[in-house]
Amino acid sequence: MTTTDISQALGIGATESPVRLEYITTDSRQISFPADTLFVALVTPQRNGHDYLEKTYQKGVRHFLVMQKTNPESFPGAFFFETTNTLKALQQIAGYHREQFSIPVIGITGSNGKTIVKEWLAQLLGPEFSICKSPRSYNSQIGVPLSIWQLEEHHTLGIFEAGISTTGEMEALQNIIRPTIGIFTNLGTAHDEGFSSLKEKIAQKWKLFEDCRHIICHTDDKLIHQAAEKNLDRIISWGERADAVYRIIKHEKLGNSTSISLLHNGLETNFTIPFTDQASVENTIHCIVTCLHFGLSPEKLHERIQGLHALHMRLEWKKGLYGSLLLNDSYSYDLTSLEIALNHLQQQAGNGKMMTILSDLPGNPAKDAYADVAALLAQKHISRLIGVGEEMQKFQSLFEADGIETDWFPDTNAFLEKANRKQFEKATILIKGGRVFEFERIASALQQQQHETVLEINLSALAFNLKTYRSLLKPGTKMMVMLKAFGYGSTDAELGRWLQHHGADYLAVAYADEGVTLREGGVELPIMVMNPEPGAFGQIVQHKLEPEIYSFDILQAFDEYLADFGITQYPVHIKLDTGMHRLGFLPEETPKLGALLAKSETLRVISVFTHLVASENQAHDGFTKEQGKIFEETTDLLAGLIPYPFIRHAANTAGILRHPELHFNMVRLGIGLFGVSNADAGSLRLQTVSRLLTTIAQVKKVPAGQSVGYGRQAILKRDSIIATIRIGYADGYRRQLGNGAGLMYLDGYKAPVVGNVCMDMTMLDVTDLPTVHPGDRVEVFGNHIAVGELAKLCDTIPYEIMTGINQRVKRVLLED
Ligand SMILES: *Cc1c(COP(=O)(O)O)cnc(C)c1O
């Protein structure tokens, strides 16, 4: 859009001469081409975009959409579009842009499957249309306008998704997308606090279809059927009901695929769908009906459906060879998704070396597409490009002109045979290629040897939980995140960088070497060390770690160390013992402590804190209150003695939730970050971060009367099917879970452990499951079996289960 278009959309005065702005962003950290970018300063409870105007200006951005007064003199040459609400204005601009196009636009909503249906439709209709679609799952009040912004003259079809979490949001999205064809994927039954009932939820989502000429939906669901009945002239329904426009008259699982027959206008058409799980089959049928509606022949469609893949919608980080970190993102490959992936790469890499392995762009890329790729890589400071495919190599000089080192391989096999893997040492590497290049082979060749048992850590869920806990704080209260014990058994440096990016104020670790790992991984946030052993003072100072001082001995030892090196004003944290009786100064020691600190030249007190003993337990709320009172009195006393201000903090996860009066100036979030809480956090709707997954090594029939496993503990009462899976007590799956105590989740079922848990393996009774194959995935804990449930079965707490997962279990990081 040009600046004149934007002024017109907003109904405000224009700049002198129109400037074309190719890009729009709400995130100051993700700007690739500043001169062509409009920066939108949004205000949310977490962030005020206006705080980043200066930084954005310095990057070279000259066009801003703002809602707070700014001093134009501090921004020479910049233009500010001023409005009263930047989110509304952003939506207004997108709506105006949408109006300029009279192409068919598909709008997708529903509880699940929006992104898959969108991506698959783009794949199926790609040969016939020039398609503009939402990047990844950009479907929110902010994501939708950013998606629509991408519409250009050459597009002949738009496919956009719309997601809402509460009443009243869909009107705005409808107004921006204005779909001509609607798809309602499905209606999840999950309780949704944004809506008073399922009926209300569907009514709200249905508003997307206000002006649609056609609405495609699966009417076997009673509520969807009811909604559809009110719009019969526009409905293209499918399902098993007799009144469905596309009626399913046969539905059969055949090995790895599903065969269906659709009856439409008296004509029967058969399709083989390359999936068997219900969700994928439903998503495929939505696509089939939509494509038939667009006039695609059943033969062509049938052929294209065979090429659909289950999508890994998430960005997946894996540790690679020679200390590298790999981001494998091959689910869609166009300039927008490349830019998004590069933003993530930059976040994780910090100041480290970045490389990309890219294939030729799929399809028939626009004329200057490779010039855009080269410019993007240069903007993101990618030091080396490994190009795979013969097309891109023709543009070698473009990349080299931008100062990027390059290596070229005609195809994936050539890369696998010839690439020098040592050059990837310590680099953060994006692997992104078109489907035909099969880059998953490159990703698996470059990653560390994988034991099939993995601990998946969903970084997006983690960020969500961080935001959720932050929303419980008064403005200005700081957030320290506890990353002790390898981030509660998850991962360390990657997590540290992620938290830094998501605005944690402080980190804390148990021992100095954990802090060193974070520093070496590029974490710059202040880091508190809770157990500063005198032998580690050197490491502490060298890496700017901040020790907890909990006794006069350690105070004196550290003071002497600093004095020896002539260091003054070194940041420290004072721990008070108000009832835990573990580490810390006792209340009666306060006067002496205060006097020492007040005159100390070596030490500067950054914070004074205590730890709550039973903040999760209502029965001990009296004790917690007492701890709070002692803490307040003691810190008041210290404040009277120490001549400068310091931070006070006491609350851990349960304290944040249950004792808002003890938040003081900072809180310390631990286990809650992982969506786990030992207080009742039900009202918070946290997301599950960690999933422990493994696979089946063998499946066998064992007759009744035989025993399974060591010690003949389990004698089978019936003819059984036994699956042996690749996890044992050495991985952290406790032996107490043997002999029926533990359950694991497999595709819709929970199977009991049979016999004793072995060191590296466990057996499950899968007799009652329909089909089980070697290689099938098994969830040990995660979305279906909460880590808290597992802990209860072992008579312990989730902390012990989480931190007990052996390091041989590979950590895989995901981003939505
Ligand atoms: C571990 C720890 C926390 C965090 O506890 P959670 O219950 O996991 O929130 C807070 N403060 C201190 C001193 C800790 O050691």
mmCIF file with all atom_site columns, C-alpha atoms in Angstrom, residues 119-131 157 159 270-275 283-285 287-288 290-292 294-311 435:
data_model
loop_
_atom_site.group_PDB
_atom_site.id
_atom_site.type_symbol
_atom_site.label_atom_id
_atom_site.label_alt_id
_atom_site.label_comp_id
_atom_site.label_asym_id
_atom_site.label_entity_id
_atom_site.label_seq_id
_atom_site.pdbx_PDB_ins_code
_atom_site.Cartn_x
_atom_site.Cartn_y
_atom_site.Cartn_z
_atom_site.occupancy
_atom_site.B_iso_or_equiv
_atom_site.pdbx_formal_charge
_atom_site.auth_seq_id
_atom_site.auth_comp_id
_atom_site.auth_asym_id
_atom_site.auth_atom_id
_atom_site.pdbx_PDB_model_num
ATOM 1  C CA . GLU A 1 119 ? -2.271  -25.167 3.827   1.00 0.00 ? 119 GLU A CA 1
ATOM 2  C CA . TRP A 1 120 ? -3.739  -28.223 2.104   1.00 0.00 ? 120 TRP A CA 1
ATOM 3  C CA . LEU A 1 121 ? -6.163  -26.124 0.070   1.00 0.00 ? 121 LEU A CA 1
ATOM 4  C CA . ALA A 1 122 ? -3.265  -23.944 -1.043  1.00 0.00 ? 122 ALA A CA 1
ATOM 5  C CA . GLN A 1 123 ? -1.419  -27.068 -2.110  1.00 0.00 ? 123 GLN A CA 1
ATOM 6  C CA . LEU A 1 124 ? -4.421  -28.569 -3.925  1.00 0.00 ? 124 LEU A CA 1
ATOM 7  C CA . LEU A 1 125 ? -5.493  -25.383 -5.689  1.00 0.00 ? 125 LEU A CA 1
ATOM 8  C CA . GLY A 1 126 ? -1.967  -24.029 -6.230  1.00 0.00 ? 126 GLY A CA 1
ATOM 9  C CA . PRO A 1 127 ? -1.682  -25.162 -9.859  1.00 0.00 ? 127 PRO A CA 1
ATOM 10 C CA . GLU A 1 128 ? -4.854  -23.255 -10.856 1.00 0.00 ? 128 GLU A CA 1
ATOM 11 C CA . PHE A 1 129 ? -4.625  -20.112 -8.729  1.00 0.00 ? 129 PHE A CA 1
ATOM 12 C CA . SER A 1 130 ? -2.162  -17.513 -7.559  1.00 0.00 ? 130 SER A CA 1
ATOM 13 C CA . ILE A 1 131 ? -2.907  -17.775 -3.865  1.00 0.00 ? 131 ILE A CA 1
ATOM 14 C CA . LEU A 1 157 ? -7.545  -16.468 -4.647  1.00 0.00 ? 157 LEU A CA 1
ATOM 15 C CA . ILE A 1 159 ? -7.331  -18.211 1.841   1.00 0.00 ? 159 ILE A CA 1
ATOM 16 C CA . ASN A 1 270 ? -14.711 -42.410 -4.544  1.00 0.00 ? 270 ASN A CA 1
ATOM 17 C CA . PHE A 1 271 ? -11.614 -41.015 -2.900  1.00 0.00 ? 271 PHE A CA 1
ATOM 18 C CA . THR A 1 272 ? -8.719  -42.687 -1.173  1.00 0.00 ? 272 THR A CA 1
ATOM 19 C CA . ILE A 1 273 ? -7.429  -40.428 1.594   1.00 0.00 ? 273 ILE A CA 1
ATOM 20 C CA . PRO A 1 274 ? -3.832  -41.075 2.706   1.00 0.00 ? 274 PRO A CA 1
ATOM 21 C CA . PHE A 1 275 ? -4.676  -40.848 6.433   1.00 0.00 ? 275 PHE A CA 1
ATOM 22 C CA . ASN A 1 283 ? -9.730  -32.017 7.165   1.00 0.00 ? 283 ASN A CA 1
ATOM 23 C CA . THR A 1 284 ? -9.207  -33.775 3.837   1.00 0.00 ? 284 THR A CA 1
ATOM 24 C CA . ILE A 1 285 ? -12.940 -34.020 3.171   1.00 0.00 ? 285 ILE A CA 1
ATOM 25 C CA . CYS A 1 287 ? -10.616 -29.805 1.131   1.00 0.00 ? 287 CYS A CA 1
ATOM 26 C CA . ILE A 1 288 ? -12.266 -32.264 -1.276  1.00 0.00 ? 288 ILE A CA 1
ATOM 27 C CA . THR A 1 290 ? -14.026 -27.108 -1.466  1.00 0.00 ? 290 THR A CA 1
ATOM 28 C CA . CYS A 1 291 ? -11.979 -28.175 -4.503  1.00 0.00 ? 291 CYS A CA 1
ATOM 29 C CA . LEU A 1 292 ? -14.996 -29.828 -6.142  1.00 0.00 ? 292 LEU A CA 1
ATOM 30 C CA . PHE A 1 294 ? -14.036 -24.769 -7.395  1.00 0.00 ? 294 PHE A CA 1
ATOM 31 C CA . GLY A 1 295 ? -14.558 -27.111 -10.341 1.00 0.00 ? 295 GLY A CA 1
ATOM 32 C CA . LEU A 1 296 ? -11.487 -29.294 -9.938  1.00 0.00 ? 296 LEU A CA 1
ATOM 33 C CA . SER A 1 297 ? -12.120 -32.665 -11.610 1.00 0.00 ? 297 SER A CA 1
ATOM 34 C CA . PRO A 1 298 ? -12.408 -35.636 -9.227  1.00 0.00 ? 298 PRO A CA 1
ATOM 35 C CA . GLU A 1 299 ? -9.549  -37.396 -11.070 1.00 0.00 ? 299 GLU A CA 1
ATOM 36 C CA . LYS A 1 300 ? -7.113  -34.520 -10.682 1.00 0.00 ? 300 LYS A CA 1
ATOM 37 C CA . LEU A 1 301 ? -8.223  -33.988 -7.118  1.00 0.00 ? 301 LEU A CA 1
ATOM 38 C CA . HIS A 1 302 ? -7.791  -37.641 -6.251  1.00 0.00 ? 302 HIS A CA 1
ATOM 39 C CA . GLU A 1 303 ? -4.259  -37.578 -7.568  1.00 0.00 ? 303 GLU A CA 1
ATOM 40 C CA . ARG A 1 304 ? -3.338  -34.413 -5.687  1.00 0.00 ? 304 ARG A CA 1
ATOM 41 C CA . ILE A 1 305 ? -4.788  -35.694 -2.430  1.00 0.00 ? 305 ILE A CA 1
ATOM 42 C CA . GLN A 1 306 ? -2.247  -38.503 -2.466  1.00 0.00 ? 306 GLN A CA 1
ATOM 43 C CA . GLY A 1 307 ? 0.454   -35.833 -2.117  1.00 0.00 ? 307 GLY A CA 1
ATOM 44 C CA . LEU A 1 308 ? -0.925  -34.365 1.131   1.00 0.00 ? 308 LEU A CA 1
ATOM 45 C CA . HIS A 1 309 ? 1.275   -34.798 4.169   1.00 0.00 ? 309 HIS A CA 1
ATOM 46 C CA . ALA A 1 310 ? 0.596   -34.442 7.826   1.00 0.00 ? 310 ALA A CA 1
ATOM 47 C CA . LEU A 1 311 ? 2.096   -31.024 8.518   1.00 0.00 ? 311 LEU A CA 1
ATOM 48 C CA . ARG A 1 435 ? 8.697   -30.833 -0.563  1.00 0.00 ? 435 ARG A CA 1
#
